[in-house]
Amino acid sequence: MPSKPALSDLNFIVIPLLSTSHLIPLTDMAKLLAQHGVTVTLVTTPLNAARFTASIDRAVRSGLLIRVVELQFRAKEAGLPEGCENQNAAPGLNYRRQFVAAINMLQEPTEKLLREMKPKPSCIISDAYVAWTAETADKFQIPRIVFDGMSCFTQMCMHSLYIMRDQNQLPESGPFVIPDLPDRIEITKAQLPGHFNPGAISIQDIRDKIRAAEERSFGFVINTFEELEQRYVDKFRKLKNGRVWCLGPLSLCNNDDLDKAQRGNKASFDKDDNLKKWLDSWQPESVVYACFGSLGRITVKQFVELALGLEGSGYPFILVIKTGEGQAPIEDWISKNGFEERTKARGLLIRGWAPQVLILSHPAIGGFLTHCGWNSTVEGISAGVPMITWPLFAEQFLNERFLVHVLKMAAGVGSQALVHLGEEEKFEVQVSNKVVTDAIKKVMDKEKEGNEMRKRAQQLGEMAKRAVEGDGSTHLNVTLLIKEIQEFQLKQSAKNSCAKVCDALF
Ligand code: UDP
C-alpha cells in the first residue's frame, strides 16, 4: 500500500486572480503554507511576479520550498493594452470581459505546466474568480480549495441574500434585516454587493460561473481567525461540510519590516526611514491613517470633503492619494487651495502606494479611516486599531456592519449607497466634511465611546497575534488543512494502485 506522502512531497498550487488585493493575501498564504513545510507553487504572470520577487526570494533564502512560475499573459490577444496584466491597471471597467478572457487563456499553459510538475500537484488553492481551475482540478483529480477574499460573516450574509434574491424577497428600497444570522444586521439594497445590486455593466454570467465553480469546490480558505467570528465560522463550516480553514490574519506571516514595507507594490514614500521618523514624532495613538485600498477612487468633490474632514478633526493624519488616470482634478484642488501647505505641520500625503501594514503597526496610529476592503479590515484588526468606516463598493458595506455592529470597534461616516467601481461620477457627494470630522473624533476620543472601541480593537489585535502563534487557532487550521490534503493524496494513490491491480487481473 502507498505510504503517507512527506510534507515536502505535497505541492500546493496557488493561483491568484491578477488583481492587487487578491495577489497580496494569496502570496502571504503561499508563504504561510511553505512555513509549514509543504512545497508551494505560485502561478502568475511576469509583471505580477515582479511585485513579489524580493519577498519570495527572501522566503526561499530562509529555506522555504516556494517557487513562482510565470505564464505569458496574452493581453493584446484578448483586446487589452499591451502590458496590462493586472486588473488594477485595466483602463476602465469596460475591459472587464477582456480581462476575464485573458485569464481564461491561462488554463491551457497552466495545465501543461501541472502535467510536468514535480512534486506532482496535490491541490489547487484557487482564487474564486479563476473559475476554470475547477475543471483543471477535476482533470488532475485533485482538490480545488477556494479563496474569495471575504470573511465567514460575509459568506453567511451572502448565503442568506442569495436565498432572498432567488425567492424575490429583496426589498427594492428601505432597510431590511438579513435573515438567519447570529446578529441583527440591517442593510438596504443600494448597499449590497453587485451580485444583488448591479452597476451599469452587467457581469452576471461571469458571476454565475464563479458561483457554480465555488459550489462544487472541495473547501474554502479564509483570511480570518476563529476567535474573530467564531459563530460565523461555525455556521459557514456547517454549510460547507466542515471544509473551511481559517488561515488569517494573513498579513501577520510577514515578520520582517522589509516584507511589510514591500508588500504588494513598491511603496512610493521616498524613504521608509523618513516615514518612520514622521510617525515617531507623534504621541502614541494620535494619528489617523486614511486609505481607500488598491482600487477605491472618489470624485474630487468627495475628496474635498474627506480632506477638510481630516483637517477639521485636529488630529495628525496620513492621507493616501491615488496617482494616475483621473487624479488630476484632485491634485489641482490640493495645490489651488494650499491644502498640503496649510496642513503640512500635521498632515502627510502619500501619493501612490503606502506601506499600509507597516504604518498600521506603528504605535502612533490611533485610527484607520478605511473603505472596508476585507484585507484592510483584517489588517486594521490585527494592528488593534479602531476604525472609521467609509465603505465604497463590493461587499464593503457588509464588512462595515461587521466592524461597527458586531465587533463594535468602529464608527461609520454614514455613506448610503454603493459607489460602483468606474461609476464614481454618477454618485452625488454622500459624505460631508462635518460627518467625517465627527466620526474621527468619536473614534479618537479617549474619554467616551472611543475608549471602548479602542479597548475592543486592542483586545482583538492581541487575539489575532495569538492566533498565528505555535499553539494558536490559525496554526492549527493550517496543520489540519495540510493533513486533509495528505490524506486525500494517500487515498487517491491507494485507489490508483488498486485500479492498476484490477487492470492487471482482468
Ligand atoms: N494597500 C497598500 N497600500 C496602499 C493601498 C493598499 O498596502 O497604498 C494594500 C492593503 O494593505 C491591502 C490591499 O492593498 O492589503 C487592499 O485590499 P482591500 O481588500 O482592503 O481593498 P481593495 O483594494 O480590494 O479595494
Short mmCIF file of N, CA, C and O in Angstrom, two decimals, residues 77-142:
data_model
loop_
_atom_site.label_atom_id
_atom_site.label_comp_id
_atom_site.label_asym_id
_atom_site.label_seq_id
_atom_site.Cartn_x
_atom_site.Cartn_y
_atom_site.Cartn_z
N GLU A 77 -3.99 39.85 -27.35
CA GLU A 77 -4.88 38.88 -28.00
C GLU A 77 -6.30 38.95 -27.44
O GLU A 77 -7.29 38.71 -28.13
N ALA A 78 -6.39 39.31 -26.15
CA ALA A 78 -7.70 39.38 -25.50
C ALA A 78 -8.33 40.77 -25.65
O ALA A 78 -9.41 41.02 -25.12
N GLY A 79 -7.61 41.69 -26.32
CA GLY A 79 -8.17 43.02 -26.53
C GLY A 79 -7.78 44.02 -25.46
O GLY A 79 -8.40 45.09 -25.33
N LEU A 80 -6.76 43.68 -24.68
CA LEU A 80 -6.29 44.61 -23.63
C LEU A 80 -5.04 45.33 -24.12
O LEU A 80 -4.33 44.82 -24.99
N PRO A 81 -4.74 46.49 -23.54
CA PRO A 81 -3.48 47.14 -23.92
C PRO A 81 -2.29 46.25 -23.55
O PRO A 81 -2.35 45.54 -22.54
N GLU A 82 -1.25 46.32 -24.37
CA GLU A 82 -0.03 45.54 -24.11
C GLU A 82 0.48 45.85 -22.69
O GLU A 82 0.47 47.01 -22.27
N GLY A 83 0.86 44.83 -21.97
CA GLY A 83 1.44 45.05 -20.64
C GLY A 83 0.39 45.18 -19.53
O GLY A 83 0.75 45.36 -18.38
N CYS A 84 -0.87 45.09 -19.90
CA CYS A 84 -1.91 45.19 -18.87
C CYS A 84 -2.15 43.80 -18.28
O CYS A 84 -2.88 43.00 -18.83
N GLU A 85 -1.46 43.52 -17.18
CA GLU A 85 -1.51 42.17 -16.61
C GLU A 85 -2.24 42.13 -15.28
O GLU A 85 -2.33 41.09 -14.64
N ASN A 86 -2.67 43.31 -14.82
CA ASN A 86 -3.29 43.37 -13.51
C ASN A 86 -4.58 44.16 -13.63
O ASN A 86 -4.61 45.19 -14.30
N GLN A 87 -5.63 43.64 -13.00
CA GLN A 87 -6.94 44.28 -13.11
C GLN A 87 -6.89 45.76 -12.70
O GLN A 87 -7.60 46.59 -13.26
N ASN A 88 -6.01 46.07 -11.75
CA ASN A 88 -5.90 47.47 -11.31
C ASN A 88 -5.36 48.36 -12.42
O ASN A 88 -5.54 49.57 -12.38
N ALA A 89 -4.67 47.74 -13.42
CA ALA A 89 -4.09 48.54 -14.49
C ALA A 89 -5.00 48.62 -15.70
O ALA A 89 -4.71 49.33 -16.66
N ALA A 90 -6.13 47.89 -15.68
CA ALA A 90 -7.03 47.90 -16.84
C ALA A 90 -7.69 49.27 -16.97
O ALA A 90 -8.16 49.82 -15.98
N PRO A 91 -7.70 49.81 -18.20
CA PRO A 91 -8.23 51.16 -18.36
C PRO A 91 -9.76 51.18 -18.37
O PRO A 91 -10.39 51.25 -19.40
N GLY A 92 -10.34 51.08 -17.21
CA GLY A 92 -11.81 51.18 -17.10
C GLY A 92 -12.47 49.82 -17.07
O GLY A 92 -11.90 48.80 -17.48
N LEU A 93 -13.70 49.85 -16.58
CA LEU A 93 -14.41 48.60 -16.37
C LEU A 93 -14.89 47.95 -17.65
O LEU A 93 -15.22 46.76 -17.66
N ASN A 94 -14.93 48.73 -18.73
CA ASN A 94 -15.34 48.15 -20.00
C ASN A 94 -14.42 47.00 -20.39
O ASN A 94 -14.77 46.18 -21.22
N TYR A 95 -13.23 46.99 -19.80
CA TYR A 95 -12.25 45.97 -20.16
C TYR A 95 -12.38 44.68 -19.34
O TYR A 95 -11.60 43.77 -19.48
N ARG A 96 -13.38 44.67 -18.45
CA ARG A 96 -13.52 43.53 -17.56
C ARG A 96 -13.61 42.19 -18.30
O ARG A 96 -12.97 41.22 -17.94
N ARG A 97 -14.45 42.19 -19.34
CA ARG A 97 -14.65 40.93 -20.07
C ARG A 97 -13.36 40.49 -20.76
O ARG A 97 -13.02 39.31 -20.77
N GLN A 98 -12.65 41.48 -21.33
CA GLN A 98 -11.38 41.13 -21.99
C GLN A 98 -10.41 40.56 -20.94
O GLN A 98 -9.66 39.63 -21.23
N PHE A 99 -10.45 41.13 -19.77
CA PHE A 99 -9.54 40.66 -18.73
C PHE A 99 -9.84 39.21 -18.38
O PHE A 99 -8.94 38.38 -18.26
N VAL A 100 -11.13 38.92 -18.24
CA VAL A 100 -11.53 37.54 -17.93
C VAL A 100 -11.10 36.62 -19.08
O VAL A 100 -10.59 35.51 -18.85
N ALA A 101 -11.25 37.11 -20.32
CA ALA A 101 -10.85 36.28 -21.47
C ALA A 101 -9.35 35.97 -21.40
O ALA A 101 -8.92 34.83 -21.63
N ALA A 102 -8.55 36.97 -21.04
CA ALA A 102 -7.10 36.75 -20.95
C ALA A 102 -6.77 35.78 -19.82
O ALA A 102 -5.87 34.93 -19.95
N ILE A 103 -7.50 35.88 -18.72
CA ILE A 103 -7.27 34.95 -17.61
C ILE A 103 -7.64 33.53 -18.05
O ILE A 103 -6.94 32.57 -17.72
N ASN A 104 -8.72 33.41 -18.81
CA ASN A 104 -9.12 32.08 -19.28
C ASN A 104 -8.05 31.45 -20.18
O ASN A 104 -7.90 30.24 -20.21
N MET A 105 -7.32 32.32 -20.89
CA MET A 105 -6.25 31.79 -21.77
C MET A 105 -5.11 31.17 -20.96
O MET A 105 -4.22 30.54 -21.52
N LEU A 106 -5.10 31.39 -19.67
CA LEU A 106 -4.02 30.81 -18.85
C LEU A 106 -4.28 29.34 -18.52
O LEU A 106 -3.39 28.65 -18.03
N GLN A 107 -5.49 28.87 -18.80
CA GLN A 107 -5.82 27.49 -18.41
C GLN A 107 -4.91 26.47 -19.09
O GLN A 107 -4.31 25.61 -18.42
N GLU A 108 -4.79 26.59 -20.39
CA GLU A 108 -4.03 25.60 -21.15
C GLU A 108 -2.55 25.54 -20.70
O GLU A 108 -2.05 24.47 -20.35
N PRO A 109 -1.85 26.72 -20.69
CA PRO A 109 -0.45 26.64 -20.23
C PRO A 109 -0.32 26.18 -18.77
O PRO A 109 0.66 25.51 -18.43
N THR A 110 -1.30 26.51 -17.95
CA THR A 110 -1.22 26.04 -16.55
C THR A 110 -1.30 24.52 -16.51
O THR A 110 -0.51 23.86 -15.82
N GLU A 111 -2.22 23.97 -17.28
CA GLU A 111 -2.38 22.51 -17.25
C GLU A 111 -1.13 21.81 -17.80
O GLU A 111 -0.70 20.77 -17.28
N LYS A 112 -0.54 22.42 -18.81
CA LYS A 112 0.69 21.84 -19.37
C LYS A 112 1.78 21.81 -18.28
O LYS A 112 2.46 20.80 -18.08
N LEU A 113 1.84 22.91 -17.59
CA LEU A 113 2.82 23.05 -16.50
C LEU A 113 2.58 22.00 -15.41
O LEU A 113 3.51 21.35 -14.93
N LEU A 114 1.32 21.84 -15.03
CA LEU A 114 0.99 20.91 -13.95
C LEU A 114 1.32 19.47 -14.34
O LEU A 114 1.74 18.67 -13.50
N ARG A 115 1.13 19.16 -15.63
CA ARG A 115 1.42 17.80 -16.09
C ARG A 115 2.88 17.43 -15.88
O ARG A 115 3.24 16.32 -15.57
N GLU A 116 3.75 18.45 -16.05
CA GLU A 116 5.20 18.18 -15.98
C GLU A 116 5.77 18.43 -14.58
O GLU A 116 6.95 18.22 -14.34
N MET A 117 4.92 18.90 -13.68
CA MET A 117 5.46 19.42 -12.41
C MET A 117 5.91 18.34 -11.42
O MET A 117 5.28 17.30 -11.29
N LYS A 118 7.00 18.66 -10.72
CA LYS A 118 7.49 17.77 -9.66
C LYS A 118 7.72 18.60 -8.41
O LYS A 118 8.33 19.66 -8.55
N PRO A 119 7.29 18.20 -7.22
CA PRO A 119 6.39 17.08 -7.00
C PRO A 119 5.05 17.30 -7.68
O PRO A 119 4.68 18.43 -7.97
N LYS A 120 4.35 16.20 -7.89
CA LYS A 120 3.05 16.27 -8.56
C LYS A 120 2.10 17.19 -7.78
O LYS A 120 2.14 17.20 -6.55
N PRO A 121 1.24 17.95 -8.46
CA PRO A 121 0.32 18.82 -7.73
C PRO A 121 -0.57 18.02 -6.76
O PRO A 121 -1.09 16.97 -7.13
N SER A 122 -0.73 18.55 -5.55
CA SER A 122 -1.57 17.87 -4.56
C SER A 122 -2.94 18.52 -4.45
O SER A 122 -3.92 17.86 -4.10
N CYS A 123 -2.99 19.82 -4.66
CA CYS A 123 -4.28 20.52 -4.62
C CYS A 123 -4.08 21.89 -5.27
O CYS A 123 -2.95 22.32 -5.48
N ILE A 124 -5.21 22.52 -5.62
CA ILE A 124 -5.12 23.90 -6.13
C ILE A 124 -5.82 24.80 -5.12
O ILE A 124 -6.97 24.56 -4.77
N ILE A 125 -5.08 25.81 -4.67
CA ILE A 125 -5.73 26.86 -3.89
C ILE A 125 -6.02 27.93 -4.92
O ILE A 125 -5.11 28.62 -5.40
N SER A 126 -7.28 28.04 -5.28
CA SER A 126 -7.62 28.92 -6.39
C SER A 126 -8.41 30.13 -5.93
O SER A 126 -9.30 30.01 -5.09
N ASP A 127 -8.09 31.25 -6.52
CA ASP A 127 -8.95 32.40 -6.34
C ASP A 127 -10.32 32.04 -6.90
O ASP A 127 -10.43 31.43 -7.96
N ALA A 128 -11.36 32.44 -6.18
CA ALA A 128 -12.72 32.12 -6.64
C ALA A 128 -12.97 32.64 -8.04
O ALA A 128 -13.70 32.04 -8.84
N TYR A 129 -12.33 33.78 -8.37
CA TYR A 129 -12.59 34.43 -9.66
C TYR A 129 -11.85 33.77 -10.82
O TYR A 129 -12.01 34.19 -11.96
N VAL A 130 -11.02 32.77 -10.53
CA VAL A 130 -10.41 32.00 -11.62
C VAL A 130 -11.20 30.69 -11.70
O VAL A 130 -10.81 29.66 -11.13
N ALA A 131 -12.32 30.75 -12.39
CA ALA A 131 -13.29 29.64 -12.33
C ALA A 131 -12.80 28.38 -13.04
O ALA A 131 -13.16 27.26 -12.66
N TRP A 132 -11.95 28.54 -14.07
CA TRP A 132 -11.54 27.36 -14.84
C TRP A 132 -10.71 26.37 -14.02
O TRP A 132 -10.55 25.21 -14.41
N THR A 133 -10.20 26.80 -12.89
CA THR A 133 -9.40 25.86 -12.08
C THR A 133 -10.26 24.69 -11.58
O THR A 133 -9.73 23.66 -11.19
N ALA A 134 -11.60 24.86 -11.60
CA ALA A 134 -12.48 23.76 -11.18
C ALA A 134 -12.32 22.59 -12.17
O ALA A 134 -12.18 21.43 -11.76
N GLU A 135 -12.31 22.94 -13.45
CA GLU A 135 -12.14 21.91 -14.50
C GLU A 135 -10.74 21.29 -14.40
O GLU A 135 -10.57 20.08 -14.50
N THR A 136 -9.75 22.16 -14.17
CA THR A 136 -8.36 21.68 -14.07
C THR A 136 -8.21 20.70 -12.90
O THR A 136 -7.61 19.64 -13.04
N ALA A 137 -8.80 21.07 -11.76
CA ALA A 137 -8.71 20.20 -10.58
C ALA A 137 -9.35 18.84 -10.90
O ALA A 137 -8.82 17.79 -10.53
N ASP A 138 -10.49 18.86 -11.61
CA ASP A 138 -11.14 17.59 -11.99
C ASP A 138 -10.21 16.75 -12.86
O ASP A 138 -10.03 15.56 -12.63
N LYS A 139 -9.59 17.41 -13.85
CA LYS A 139 -8.70 16.66 -14.77
C LYS A 139 -7.56 16.00 -14.01
O LYS A 139 -7.15 14.90 -14.32
N PHE A 140 -7.04 16.71 -13.03
CA PHE A 140 -5.87 16.18 -12.30
C PHE A 140 -6.29 15.38 -11.07
O PHE A 140 -5.44 14.92 -10.32
N GLN A 141 -7.59 15.28 -10.86
CA GLN A 141 -8.15 14.55 -9.71
C GLN A 141 -7.57 15.03 -8.38
O GLN A 141 -7.12 14.24 -7.55
N ILE A 142 -7.50 16.35 -8.26
CA ILE A 142 -7.00 16.93 -7.01
C ILE A 142 -8.04 17.93 -6.48
O ILE A 142 -8.85 18.45 -7.24
#
